[in-house]
Coordinates of C-alpha atoms in Angstrom, one line a residue:
Chain A
M8 CA 130.1 15.3 247.8
H9 CA 127.0 13.4 249.1
E10 CA 125.7 12.9 245.9
K11 CA 128.6 10.7 244.6
T12 CA 128.4 6.6 244.8
I13 CA 131.3 5.3 246.6
A14 CA 133.0 4.3 243.7
Q15 CA 133.3 7.9 243.0
L16 CA 134.3 8.8 246.6
S17 CA 136.9 6.5 246.9
A18 CA 138.3 8.2 243.1
G19 CA 138.1 11.6 244.7
L20 CA 140.0 10.3 247.9
A21 CA 142.5 8.6 245.9
A22 CA 143.2 11.6 243.9
G23 CA 143.3 14.1 247.1
E24 CA 140.1 16.4 246.1
F25 CA 139.2 15.6 249.3
S26 CA 139.8 14.2 253.1
S27 CA 138.1 11.2 254.5
E28 CA 137.9 13.6 257.5
E29 CA 136.0 16.3 255.3
L30 CA 133.9 13.8 253.6
T31 CA 132.7 12.3 257.2
R32 CA 132.1 15.3 258.2
A33 CA 130.2 16.3 255.7
F34 CA 127.8 13.1 256.0
L35 CA 127.6 13.7 259.7
E36 CA 126.5 16.6 258.9
R37 CA 123.6 15.9 256.7
V38 CA 122.8 13.2 259.4
E39 CA 122.0 15.7 261.6
R40 CA 120.3 17.8 259.7
F41 CA 117.8 15.4 258.1
N42 CA 117.7 12.0 259.9
P43 CA 115.0 14.2 262.5
R44 CA 112.8 13.7 259.5
L45 CA 113.6 10.0 258.8
N46 CA 114.7 8.6 261.8
A47 CA 116.9 6.2 259.5
F48 CA 119.5 6.5 262.7
I49 CA 119.0 5.1 266.1
T50 CA 122.4 5.9 267.0
V51 CA 125.4 8.2 265.6
T52 CA 129.2 8.1 266.2
A53 CA 130.2 11.1 265.4
E54 CA 133.1 11.6 267.2
A55 CA 134.2 8.5 266.7
A56 CA 133.4 8.0 262.9
L57 CA 136.2 11.6 263.0
A58 CA 138.2 9.9 264.5
R59 CA 138.3 6.7 261.9
A60 CA 138.4 8.9 259.4
R61 CA 141.6 10.6 260.7
V62 CA 143.1 7.4 260.5
A63 CA 142.2 6.1 257.3
D64 CA 143.8 9.8 256.0
Q65 CA 146.8 8.7 257.8
R66 CA 146.6 5.2 256.1
R67 CA 146.2 7.1 253.0
Q68 CA 149.1 8.8 253.0
R69 CA 151.3 5.8 253.8
G70 CA 150.4 4.2 250.4
E71 CA 148.5 1.8 252.1
A72 CA 145.0 2.3 251.0
E73 CA 141.9 0.0 249.7
P74 CA 139.0 0.8 247.7
L75 CA 136.8 1.6 251.2
T76 CA 139.4 3.6 253.3
G77 CA 138.0 6.3 254.6
I78 CA 134.4 5.6 253.0
P79 CA 131.8 6.8 255.3
I80 CA 129.4 4.0 256.2
A81 CA 126.3 3.0 258.1
H82 CA 125.6 -0.2 259.8
K83 CA 122.4 -1.8 260.7
D84 CA 121.5 -1.7 264.8
I85 CA 121.4 -5.7 264.2
F86 CA 125.5 -5.8 263.7
C87 CA 127.5 -6.5 267.4
T88 CA 129.6 -2.9 267.5
D89 CA 132.3 -2.9 270.0
G90 CA 131.4 -0.4 273.0
V91 CA 128.6 1.2 270.9
R92 CA 124.8 0.5 271.7
T93 CA 123.3 -2.7 269.6
S94 CA 119.7 -2.3 270.1
C95 CA 118.3 -4.6 267.1
G96 CA 115.8 -1.8 267.0
S97 CA 114.2 -3.3 270.3
R98 CA 113.5 -1.9 274.4
M99 CA 115.0 -5.9 275.1
L100 CA 118.6 -4.4 274.0
D101 CA 118.2 -0.4 274.7
R102 CA 120.3 -0.7 276.9
F103 CA 123.2 -3.4 275.2
V104 CA 126.5 -1.8 274.6
A105 CA 128.0 -5.5 272.5
P106 CA 130.8 -6.3 274.1
Y107 CA 132.9 -7.2 270.4
D108 CA 132.4 -6.4 266.5
A109 CA 130.4 -8.7 264.5
T110 CA 133.0 -10.3 261.6
V111 CA 130.6 -7.7 258.9
V112 CA 132.0 -4.5 261.2
E113 CA 135.5 -6.1 262.0
K114 CA 136.2 -6.7 258.1
L115 CA 134.6 -3.3 257.1
S116 CA 137.1 -1.6 259.7
A117 CA 140.0 -3.5 258.3
A118 CA 139.3 -2.4 254.7
G119 CA 139.1 1.5 256.5
A120 CA 135.7 1.7 256.5
V121 CA 134.3 4.9 258.7
M122 CA 131.1 4.1 260.6
L123 CA 128.7 7.2 260.8
G124 CA 126.7 5.1 263.1
K125 CA 123.6 2.2 263.7
T126 CA 120.5 2.2 261.6
N127 CA 116.5 1.5 262.6
M128 CA 115.1 -1.2 261.9
D129 CA 112.2 -3.3 262.4
E130 CA 112.5 -4.9 265.8
F131 CA 114.6 -7.9 265.8
A132 CA 114.3 -8.0 262.0
M133 CA 111.1 -8.8 262.1
G134 CA 108.7 -6.8 259.8
S135 CA 108.5 -5.5 256.2
S136 CA 107.9 -1.9 256.8
N137 CA 109.9 -0.8 259.8
E138 CA 107.0 -0.1 261.8
T139 CA 108.0 -2.4 264.9
S140 CA 111.2 -0.7 265.9
F141 CA 111.1 0.2 269.3
Y142 CA 112.7 3.7 267.9
G143 CA 109.6 4.6 265.9
P144 CA 108.9 4.1 262.3
V145 CA 111.7 5.5 259.4
R146 CA 110.1 7.3 256.9
N147 CA 110.8 7.0 253.3
P148 CA 112.9 9.8 251.7
W149 CA 110.5 10.0 248.3
D150 CA 107.3 10.0 250.4
L151 CA 107.8 10.9 254.4
E152 CA 104.4 9.5 255.0
A153 CA 105.1 6.5 253.5
V154 CA 107.1 3.7 255.0
P155 CA 110.9 2.7 253.9
G156 CA 110.3 -1.1 253.8
G157 CA 111.8 -3.5 256.0
S158 CA 113.5 -4.6 257.9
S159 CA 116.7 -2.7 256.7
G160 CA 114.4 0.8 256.5
G161 CA 116.6 2.9 257.9
S162 CA 120.0 1.5 255.8
A163 CA 117.7 1.9 253.0
A164 CA 116.9 5.4 253.5
A165 CA 120.1 6.4 254.7
V166 CA 121.3 5.5 251.4
A167 CA 118.3 6.8 249.5
A168 CA 118.6 10.4 251.5
R169 CA 122.3 10.9 250.6
L170 CA 123.0 10.5 254.4
A171 CA 125.7 7.9 253.7
P172 CA 127.2 6.3 250.3
G173 CA 126.1 2.7 251.5
A174 CA 125.0 0.5 254.2
T175 CA 125.4 -3.1 255.5
G176 CA 121.7 -4.5 255.9
T177 CA 120.5 -8.3 257.0
D178 CA 118.3 -10.2 254.7
T179 CA 116.2 -13.3 256.5
G180 CA 112.7 -13.1 254.2
G181 CA 113.4 -9.8 251.8
S182 CA 114.7 -7.5 254.7
I183 CA 117.7 -6.3 252.1
R184 CA 115.9 -6.7 248.7
Q185 CA 112.4 -5.0 249.9
P186 CA 113.1 -1.9 251.4
A187 CA 115.9 -1.4 248.5
A188 CA 113.0 -1.6 246.2
L189 CA 110.8 0.6 248.4
C190 CA 113.8 3.4 248.4
G191 CA 115.1 3.1 244.8
I192 CA 118.7 1.8 245.5
T193 CA 120.5 -1.3 245.4
G194 CA 120.5 -3.8 247.7
L195 CA 122.1 -7.8 247.3
K196 CA 121.0 -10.3 249.5
P197 CA 124.3 -12.8 248.9
T198 CA 124.1 -16.8 249.0
Y199 CA 123.1 -18.3 252.4
G200 CA 126.6 -18.9 254.1
R201 CA 129.0 -16.3 252.1
V202 CA 128.6 -13.0 254.2
S203 CA 129.8 -14.5 257.6
R204 CA 126.8 -14.3 260.4
W205 CA 128.9 -14.0 263.7
G206 CA 127.9 -11.5 265.6
M207 CA 125.0 -10.4 263.5
I208 CA 122.0 -10.7 266.3
A209 CA 119.9 -13.8 265.0
Y210 CA 116.0 -13.9 264.1
A211 CA 116.2 -17.2 261.9
S212 CA 119.7 -18.7 261.7
S213 CA 119.2 -21.1 259.0
L214 CA 117.9 -18.0 256.5
D215 CA 119.8 -14.8 257.7
Q216 CA 121.9 -13.6 255.8
G217 CA 123.4 -10.1 255.4
G218 CA 124.5 -7.8 252.6
P219 CA 125.8 -4.5 251.2
M220 CA 123.1 -1.3 250.4
A221 CA 123.9 1.2 248.3
R222 CA 123.0 3.4 245.3
S223 CA 125.0 1.1 242.5
A224 CA 125.8 -2.8 241.7
E225 CA 129.1 -1.5 241.4
D226 CA 129.3 0.2 245.1
C227 CA 127.4 -3.2 246.4
A228 CA 130.3 -5.0 244.7
L229 CA 133.3 -2.9 246.7
L230 CA 131.1 -3.1 249.8
L231 CA 130.4 -7.5 249.6
G232 CA 134.2 -8.0 248.1
A233 CA 135.2 -6.6 251.9
M234 CA 132.1 -8.2 254.0
A235 CA 132.3 -12.0 252.2
G236 CA 134.6 -14.5 253.2
F237 CA 135.2 -17.8 255.4
D238 CA 134.6 -17.1 259.1
P239 CA 135.6 -20.0 261.5
R240 CA 133.6 -18.7 264.2
D241 CA 130.5 -19.1 261.8
S242 CA 129.6 -22.8 261.7
T243 CA 127.4 -22.1 258.4
S244 CA 129.9 -20.1 256.9
A245 CA 131.2 -21.1 253.2
D246 CA 135.0 -22.0 252.8
R247 CA 135.2 -20.5 249.3
P248 CA 137.2 -17.6 247.4
V249 CA 136.0 -14.4 247.2
P250 CA 135.8 -13.4 243.6
D251 CA 137.1 -9.5 242.4
Y252 CA 133.2 -8.6 242.3
A253 CA 134.4 -5.0 241.4
A254 CA 136.8 -6.7 238.1
L255 CA 133.2 -8.4 236.8
L256 CA 131.2 -6.1 236.4
D257 CA 131.6 -4.8 233.3
R258 CA 131.0 -8.5 230.9
P259 CA 128.4 -8.1 228.4
L260 CA 125.4 -9.7 228.5
D261 CA 125.3 -11.1 225.2
G262 CA 123.6 -14.3 225.4
L263 CA 122.3 -14.1 228.9
R264 CA 119.5 -16.1 229.5
I265 CA 117.1 -14.3 231.6
G266 CA 114.1 -16.1 233.3
L267 CA 111.0 -14.8 233.5
P268 CA 108.8 -17.0 236.4
K269 CA 105.3 -16.8 235.2
E270 CA 104.4 -16.8 238.7
Y271 CA 106.0 -13.3 239.3
F272 CA 103.7 -11.6 236.9
G273 CA 100.2 -12.6 238.0
E274 CA 97.9 -12.2 240.2
G275 CA 98.6 -9.3 243.1
L276 CA 101.2 -7.6 241.1
D277 CA 100.5 -3.7 241.0
G278 CA 100.1 -3.1 237.2
V279 CA 101.9 0.3 236.9
V280 CA 104.4 -2.2 238.7
A281 CA 104.6 -4.6 236.2
Q282 CA 104.7 -2.5 233.5
V283 CA 108.1 -0.7 234.9
V284 CA 109.3 -4.2 235.3
E285 CA 108.3 -5.3 231.9
E286 CA 110.4 -2.0 230.6
A287 CA 113.7 -3.0 232.2
I288 CA 113.3 -6.3 230.8
A289 CA 112.9 -4.8 227.5
E290 CA 115.9 -3.1 228.1
Y291 CA 117.8 -6.1 229.2
R292 CA 116.8 -7.8 225.5
K293 CA 118.7 -4.5 224.2
L294 CA 121.6 -5.2 225.7
G295 CA 121.7 -8.6 224.4
A296 CA 119.9 -10.7 226.5
E297 CA 117.1 -13.4 225.5
T298 CA 114.4 -14.0 228.1
I299 CA 112.7 -17.4 228.5
E300 CA 109.7 -17.9 230.6
I301 CA 109.6 -20.3 233.1
S302 CA 107.7 -21.7 236.1
L303 CA 108.3 -22.1 239.6
P304 CA 105.1 -24.0 240.5
N305 CA 105.5 -24.3 244.3
S306 CA 106.2 -20.4 245.2
R307 CA 102.6 -19.4 246.4
L308 CA 104.0 -22.1 249.2
A309 CA 106.6 -19.8 250.0
I310 CA 104.8 -17.6 252.6
P311 CA 103.4 -20.4 254.4
A312 CA 106.6 -22.0 254.9
Y313 CA 108.3 -19.3 256.1
Y314 CA 106.0 -18.4 258.9
V315 CA 106.5 -21.8 260.6
I316 CA 110.5 -22.2 259.6
A317 CA 110.9 -18.6 260.7
P318 CA 108.9 -18.5 263.7
A319 CA 110.1 -21.7 264.8
E320 CA 113.5 -20.7 264.7
C321 CA 113.2 -17.5 265.9
S322 CA 111.5 -19.0 269.4
S323 CA 114.5 -20.8 269.8
N324 CA 117.0 -17.9 269.1
L325 CA 114.8 -15.7 271.1
A326 CA 115.0 -17.9 274.1
R327 CA 118.4 -16.3 275.0
F328 CA 116.6 -13.2 276.0
D329 CA 115.8 -14.2 279.5
G330 CA 116.8 -10.9 281.8
V331 CA 119.5 -12.7 283.2
R332 CA 122.8 -12.5 281.8
Y333 CA 122.0 -9.0 279.1
G334 CA 119.4 -7.0 277.7
H335 CA 116.2 -5.6 279.8
R336 CA 115.3 -7.1 283.0
C337 CA 111.5 -6.5 284.6
E338 CA 111.5 -4.4 288.2
N339 CA 111.4 -6.2 291.4
P340 CA 110.7 -10.1 289.7
K341 CA 109.1 -12.4 292.4
D342 CA 110.6 -14.9 291.0
L343 CA 112.6 -16.6 288.9
L344 CA 109.5 -17.4 286.8
D345 CA 108.5 -13.9 286.6
L346 CA 111.7 -12.8 285.8
Y347 CA 111.9 -14.4 282.7
T348 CA 108.1 -14.0 281.6
R349 CA 108.0 -10.2 282.4
S350 CA 111.8 -9.3 281.5
R351 CA 110.8 -10.6 278.0
G352 CA 106.9 -9.3 277.9
E353 CA 108.0 -6.0 278.8
G354 CA 110.7 -6.1 276.3
F355 CA 109.5 -7.5 272.9
G356 CA 107.3 -6.1 270.7
A357 CA 103.6 -7.1 269.7
E358 CA 105.1 -8.6 266.3
V359 CA 108.2 -10.1 267.7
T360 CA 105.9 -11.6 270.2
R361 CA 103.6 -13.2 267.3
R362 CA 106.5 -14.9 266.1
I363 CA 107.8 -16.2 269.2
L364 CA 104.2 -17.9 269.8
V365 CA 103.7 -18.9 266.5
G366 CA 107.1 -20.4 266.5
T367 CA 106.5 -22.4 269.6
F368 CA 103.2 -23.3 269.0
A369 CA 104.6 -25.2 265.5
L370 CA 107.3 -26.8 267.8
S371 CA 104.7 -28.3 270.5
A372 CA 104.9 -31.6 271.2
G373 CA 102.4 -33.3 268.7
Y374 CA 102.7 -30.6 265.7
Y375 CA 106.3 -30.8 265.0
D376 CA 105.6 -33.1 261.8
A377 CA 102.3 -30.9 260.6
Y378 CA 104.2 -27.9 261.1
Y379 CA 107.9 -27.7 260.6
L380 CA 108.6 -31.3 259.5
K381 CA 106.4 -30.0 256.5
A382 CA 107.2 -26.7 256.1
Q383 CA 110.9 -27.9 255.5
Q384 CA 110.0 -30.4 252.8
I385 CA 107.7 -27.7 251.1
R386 CA 111.5 -26.1 251.3
R387 CA 112.8 -28.5 249.2
L388 CA 110.2 -28.5 246.6
I389 CA 110.9 -24.5 245.9
S390 CA 114.9 -24.8 245.8
D391 CA 114.2 -27.7 243.5
D392 CA 112.3 -25.4 241.3
F393 CA 114.5 -23.2 241.4
Q394 CA 117.4 -25.7 240.4
R395 CA 115.3 -26.8 237.5
A396 CA 115.0 -22.9 236.1
F397 CA 118.7 -22.7 236.3
E398 CA 119.5 -25.6 233.7
R399 CA 117.5 -23.4 231.5
V400 CA 118.5 -19.8 232.7
D401 CA 121.3 -17.4 233.8
V402 CA 119.4 -15.5 236.1
I403 CA 115.7 -14.8 237.3
A404 CA 114.1 -11.5 237.3
G405 CA 111.0 -10.4 238.2
P406 CA 109.5 -7.5 240.7
T407 CA 110.8 -7.2 243.8
S408 CA 108.0 -6.1 245.3
P409 CA 104.3 -6.7 244.6
T410 CA 103.8 -2.4 244.6
V411 CA 105.7 0.1 245.7
A412 CA 105.7 1.7 249.1
F413 CA 102.7 1.8 251.1
R414 CA 101.7 4.4 253.5
L415 CA 102.6 4.5 257.4
G416 CA 100.1 2.6 259.3
E417 CA 98.3 1.3 256.5
K418 CA 99.2 -2.7 257.1
A419 CA 100.6 -2.5 260.8
D420 CA 97.2 -3.8 262.1
D421 CA 97.2 -6.9 259.5
P422 CA 100.2 -8.8 260.0
I423 CA 99.1 -11.1 256.9
T424 CA 98.5 -8.3 254.6
M425 CA 102.4 -7.1 256.0
Y426 CA 103.7 -10.4 255.0
L427 CA 102.4 -10.5 251.6
S428 CA 104.6 -7.4 250.8
D429 CA 107.4 -10.4 250.8
I430 CA 106.1 -12.3 248.0
Y431 CA 108.7 -12.5 245.9
T432 CA 111.4 -12.4 248.0
I433 CA 111.4 -15.2 250.4
A434 CA 111.4 -18.3 248.3
V435 CA 115.0 -16.5 247.7
N436 CA 116.1 -17.2 251.4
L437 CA 114.3 -20.4 251.5
A438 CA 116.5 -22.0 248.8
G439 CA 119.7 -20.2 250.2
L440 CA 120.4 -18.4 246.4
P441 CA 121.5 -15.0 246.2
G442 CA 119.0 -11.8 245.0
L443 CA 119.6 -8.5 244.3
S444 CA 117.2 -5.3 243.8
L445 CA 117.8 -2.1 242.2
P446 CA 115.6 0.4 241.0
V447 CA 114.2 0.5 237.3
G448 CA 111.6 3.3 237.2
F449 CA 109.1 5.1 239.5
A450 CA 105.2 4.3 239.5
A451 CA 102.9 7.2 241.2
G452 CA 106.4 9.0 241.6
L453 CA 107.7 6.0 244.0
P454 CA 110.6 4.1 243.1
V455 CA 110.2 0.2 241.9
G456 CA 112.7 -2.6 242.2
L457 CA 113.6 -5.0 239.8
Q458 CA 114.8 -8.6 241.5
L459 CA 117.5 -10.6 240.0
I460 CA 118.0 -14.4 241.5
G461 CA 121.5 -16.4 240.7
D462 CA 122.3 -19.9 241.4
Y463 CA 124.4 -20.5 244.6
F464 CA 127.7 -18.1 244.8
A465 CA 126.6 -16.1 241.5
E466 CA 127.0 -12.8 243.3
D467 CA 129.4 -11.5 240.7
R468 CA 126.9 -12.7 237.9
L469 CA 124.1 -10.8 239.3
L470 CA 126.3 -7.6 240.1
N471 CA 127.3 -7.6 236.4
V472 CA 123.6 -7.8 235.5
A473 CA 122.8 -4.8 237.4
H474 CA 125.6 -3.0 236.4
R475 CA 125.5 -3.3 232.8
Y476 CA 121.9 -1.7 233.1
Q477 CA 123.3 1.0 235.2
Q478 CA 125.9 1.7 232.5
V479 CA 122.5 2.7 230.2
A480 CA 120.0 3.6 233.0
D481 CA 120.3 6.4 235.8
W482 CA 117.3 5.5 238.1
H483 CA 120.1 4.3 240.1
L484 CA 121.2 8.3 240.5
R485 CA 118.0 9.9 240.9
A486 CA 117.9 11.6 244.3
P487 CA 114.4 12.4 246.2
A488 CA 114.0 16.5 246.2
A489 CA 113.6 17.0 249.7
F490 CA 117.4 15.4 250.0
A491 CA 118.9 15.9 246.7
Chain B
M12 CA 93.7 -24.4 262.7
S13 CA 92.2 -21.7 265.5
L14 CA 93.2 -20.8 268.6
G15 CA 91.3 -19.6 271.7
P16 CA 92.4 -17.1 274.3
A17 CA 93.2 -20.4 276.7
E18 CA 95.4 -22.3 274.2
V19 CA 97.3 -18.4 273.4
A20 CA 98.1 -18.2 277.6
K21 CA 99.3 -21.8 277.2
I22 CA 101.5 -21.0 274.4
A23 CA 102.7 -18.0 275.9
H24 CA 103.8 -19.6 279.4
L25 CA 105.8 -22.4 276.8
A26 CA 107.5 -19.7 275.5
R27 CA 107.7 -17.7 279.4
L28 CA 106.4 -14.7 278.1
A29 CA 104.1 -12.6 280.0
I30 CA 101.0 -11.0 277.7
R31 CA 98.7 -8.9 279.6
D32 CA 95.1 -10.5 279.4
E33 CA 93.3 -7.5 277.4
D34 CA 96.5 -8.5 274.8
V35 CA 95.2 -12.2 274.8
P36 CA 92.3 -12.3 272.4
A37 CA 94.0 -9.9 270.0
Y38 CA 97.0 -12.4 269.6
A39 CA 94.7 -15.4 269.7
R40 CA 92.7 -13.4 266.5
N41 CA 96.6 -12.9 264.8
L42 CA 98.1 -16.5 265.8
S43 CA 94.7 -18.0 263.8
A44 CA 95.2 -15.8 260.8
I45 CA 99.3 -16.8 260.9
L46 CA 97.9 -20.9 261.0
E47 CA 95.8 -20.6 258.1
L48 CA 97.8 -18.8 256.1
V49 CA 100.2 -21.9 257.3
A50 CA 97.4 -24.0 256.5
Q51 CA 97.9 -23.6 252.9
M52 CA 100.7 -26.0 252.8
D53 CA 98.7 -28.6 253.5
A54 CA 97.4 -28.6 249.7
A55 CA 100.9 -29.9 249.0
D56 CA 101.6 -33.2 248.3
T57 CA 105.5 -34.1 249.9
T58 CA 105.3 -37.7 250.7
G59 CA 109.1 -39.2 250.4
V60 CA 110.1 -35.6 250.1
A61 CA 113.6 -34.9 251.8
P62 CA 113.2 -32.2 254.2
M63 CA 115.4 -29.2 254.0
A64 CA 117.2 -27.9 257.2
H65 CA 120.1 -26.0 255.3
P66 CA 120.3 -24.5 251.7
L67 CA 123.9 -26.0 250.8
N68 CA 123.4 -29.5 252.4
M69 CA 126.8 -29.1 254.2
A70 CA 127.9 -31.0 256.5
Q71 CA 128.4 -29.7 260.3
R72 CA 131.8 -28.4 260.2
L73 CA 133.8 -29.4 263.5
R74 CA 137.1 -27.5 264.9
P75 CA 139.7 -28.9 267.3
D76 CA 138.0 -29.1 271.2
A77 CA 140.4 -26.7 272.3
A78 CA 139.7 -23.2 273.8
A79 CA 139.7 -20.7 270.9
E80 CA 138.2 -17.9 272.6
P81 CA 139.6 -15.5 275.6
D82 CA 138.1 -15.5 279.1
R83 CA 135.9 -12.2 278.6
R84 CA 133.8 -12.7 282.0
E85 CA 134.3 -9.3 283.3
R86 CA 133.5 -7.7 280.1
F87 CA 130.6 -9.5 279.2
Q88 CA 129.3 -9.3 283.3
A89 CA 129.5 -5.4 283.1
I90 CA 126.6 -5.3 280.4
A91 CA 124.1 -7.6 282.8
P92 CA 121.8 -6.4 285.0
Q93 CA 122.8 -7.9 287.9
V94 CA 125.7 -9.5 289.1
E95 CA 127.9 -10.3 292.4
A96 CA 131.4 -11.8 293.0
G97 CA 131.6 -13.4 289.4
L98 CA 128.3 -14.8 289.7
Y99 CA 124.9 -13.8 287.6
L100 CA 122.0 -12.9 290.2
V101 CA 118.9 -14.0 290.0
P102 CA 115.7 -14.2 292.3
K103 CA 116.0 -17.0 295.1
V104 CA 114.8 -20.3 293.5
I105 CA 114.2 -22.5 296.6
E106 CA 113.0 -20.8 299.7

C-alpha cells in the first residue's frame, strides 16, 4: 500500500480494498522499521493514529467520508498538536506538550486525515539541511550520508521513504521547496496568507507559510484544499474562497507562457542540475508551453535582505521563550536576569542563537535605517521585479536549489555557504508569492527539483502545471531503492 | 561591518542570551560574516522606495473588542516550569 499516492489510497479506501486501520498500521510498521535509519520522526503517535483510523473507518461507513478521510499523514513538529509534544526541533520545547491544535492540524483532522506523528526539522525552522535539530540530523533516503534539506527535512524524508504518503511543512525562505527538491518529492509553499499561521510556531511572521508535501501535485492539491482558508485567529489570513484545486489539475498547457529568469541559470548553478532542469523545460514546450527569457534584476539582493528581515522578526518572535510560562528553564536561577539568559542560552542551539543576535543587532538603536528599513525597501524592489515579470508570463520556472543534496556536515560549520543553498527560493517568500518544487530527474543519483513560481493566489495554476508534467513523466513515482 | 567579542557580548545581553565565553569569538566571526553578506544591500539604490512590510499590502484587520477565547489558565499553567496558586513563579526580583 505504501507505494500508492494519496489519490490512489483515497480511491482504495473508497472502494473498500483496505480500511484506514489497515493502512495506518502499514505505515506505522514502516515508520518503526525505517525511522531509526532516517530520524525523520521526532514523535510517533501510534495508538492515537490507530484510534483515529478507526473513527475514520466508521465515518466512511456512515457515508460521510471526504477524500482525505482515513489517509495517514505526518505533521512537521512546528505545528501545535493538542496533548502531543511540539518541540520545534529545539531543546527549548523538548518537553512542551501543546495545549491546542494549530488551525492546519485542526482542519486536516476535520477532513479525517490520521496523524502518524511529528516530523524532525531544523531548530525553529532555521536551517537548510536539518542539521540544526536538537534531535539530530535527518538522513536523505536517496543517500544516507546526504542531507534531506531543511527545514522541513523530516517531512520530506518521510514522504520520500514512503513512511507517510503526505506531510505538512512550513516555508520561510525555502523550507518546503528545497527539501522537497533534495528528497525528490513535490512541495508547495502557498501565497502568504493562504494557509493559517495560527498554532504554527513563529519564526519570521511576514514570511512564514505552511503548505503540503507529498509525492505528486495531485496529492498536494488534495492536502492544500483541506489546509487553506480564512482563519479569523490569524490576523494575516487571506479572506478569499479556496478553489477546488483537484478539479483544476487537468487544464491543458497550450499557450502557457513560462518565464525563465536569466539570473536563475547563471553562476553557482551546478552544471548537471542545469541540464536536468533544461530537459524538464523542454518537456513543457512539448506540452504546448511557450518559454520566454525574463529578468529578475534584484535577485542577488534577496539573500542579504532576507538575512536582515528574518533574523529581525525571529529575535522578536523568540523573545517569548523566557523560561517563565513554558519551555526550558535553567536550574537554580539566582535572579530573574539569570533565569532569562541561562534558560535561553541553554534552550537554543547555535544557529538560532546566531539569528537572534543578528536580528537584535539590526534592530538595536541607531541601526534601523541601515538594516531593517533598507531590507524592506529591497523587498519592494524584489516584489516589483516579479510583478513586472507576471505582466509577460503566467508562471516562472527554474531550479529549486543550485545543487543536489550535499553531504552531512559539509556546510554545517559555515553558515554563509549554507544560506546560499536557498538562493532561488528566498525571493519568493520576500514577495509573498506561491512556489512549488517538483522532481524532474537526477544528478549523480540524487533528485533534482524544478521550481515553479506563480502570481498571488495562483496555487491552482502551479498545481495544474506540475500535474500535467507528472502525467507524462514518472520521476515523482521513483522510490529510493532502500525504501521501495 | 565587523563585530568584536565585546560587541557580541553586548548584543547577547540585549537579547537576554547567555553565551559561554569560549563561544564568543566564533559568534563574532559568524556575525561579522553575516553582516558582510548583508552589506551587499548597500549596492542597491533605494532612494524613494516605499518599504514593504507585508507581501499583500493588507491593512491590519480588526475584530470587535470582545473576549473571543475561553479562559484556559489551568491548561496553560499545567505546562509552566513553576506555578503556585495560579501564579507563575520566578526568582525574587526585589530583595
